[in-house]
Amino acid sequence: MTSILGISAFYHDSAAALIVDGRIVSAAQEERFTRRKHDPDFPAQAIAYCLREARLNRRIWTTWHFMKSHC
């Protein structure tokens, strides 16, 4: 099983998405959990949600990608 955790943070609308074997299995924006519109903080709660939805733990993913805007 190949799993990729994508993370976007520190600009606006921070989020996480999880892809397993080429399929998007979960995705969420951090503002959904913090109730702060356009939350730029690290998406810790969105990451936890994605892993829970896919029934994965933090030690199992094979790759993670981080995107940070340079604007």
Coordinates of C-alpha atoms in Angstrom, one line a residue:
M1 CA 0.0 0.0 0.0
T2 CA 1.3 3.4 -1.0
S3 CA 0.0 6.4 1.0
I4 CA 0.7 10.1 0.5
L5 CA -0.2 12.8 3.0
G6 CA -0.4 16.2 1.4
I7 CA -0.2 19.3 3.6
S8 CA -0.7 23.0 2.9
A9 CA 0.0 25.5 5.6
F10 CA 1.2 28.9 6.8
Y11 CA -0.5 31.0 4.1
H12 CA -4.3 30.7 4.1
D13 CA -6.8 27.9 4.1
S14 CA -4.4 25.3 5.5
A15 CA -5.5 21.8 4.7
A16 CA -4.5 18.1 4.5
A17 CA -5.4 15.4 2.0
L18 CA -4.6 11.7 2.0
I19 CA -4.1 9.6 -1.1
V20 CA -3.9 5.8 -0.8
D21 CA -3.0 3.7 -3.8
G22 CA -3.7 6.6 -6.2
R23 CA -7.2 7.4 -4.7
I24 CA -8.1 10.4 -2.6
V25 CA -9.5 8.8 0.6
S26 CA -9.9 12.0 2.8
A27 CA -9.3 15.7 2.7
A28 CA -10.1 18.6 5.0
Q29 CA -9.4 22.2 5.7
E30 CA -8.2 23.2 9.1
E31 CA -10.9 25.9 9.4
R32 CA -13.5 23.2 9.6
F33 CA -12.1 22.3 13.0
T34 CA -10.9 25.6 14.4
R35 CA -13.9 27.6 13.0
R36 CA -11.4 30.4 12.0
K37 CA -12.1 31.5 8.4
H38 CA -8.9 31.1 6.2
D39 CA -7.0 29.6 9.1
P40 CA -3.2 29.6 8.1
D41 CA -1.9 27.5 11.0
F42 CA -0.4 24.1 10.6
P43 CA -3.4 21.7 9.9
A44 CA -2.9 19.3 12.8
Q45 CA -6.6 18.6 13.3
A46 CA -7.1 18.2 9.5
I47 CA -4.2 15.7 9.4
A48 CA -5.7 13.7 12.3
Y49 CA -9.1 13.7 10.6
C50 CA -7.6 12.3 7.4
L51 CA -5.7 9.6 9.1
R52 CA -8.8 8.6 11.2
E53 CA -11.0 8.5 8.1
A54 CA -8.6 6.2 6.4
R55 CA -8.0 4.1 9.5
L56 CA -4.2 4.7 9.3
N57 CA -1.9 5.7 12.1
R58 CA 0.9 8.2 11.8
R59 CA 3.6 5.6 11.4
I60 CA 2.2 3.9 8.3
W61 CA 2.4 6.5 5.5
T62 CA 5.1 6.1 3.0
T63 CA 5.4 9.7 1.7
W64 CA 4.2 13.1 2.7
H65 CA 4.3 16.4 0.8
F66 CA 4.3 19.9 2.2
M67 CA 3.3 23.0 0.1
K68 CA 4.1 26.4 1.4
S69 CA 3.4 29.5 -0.6
H70 CA 6.3 31.9 -1.1
C71 CA 4.1 35.0 -1.6

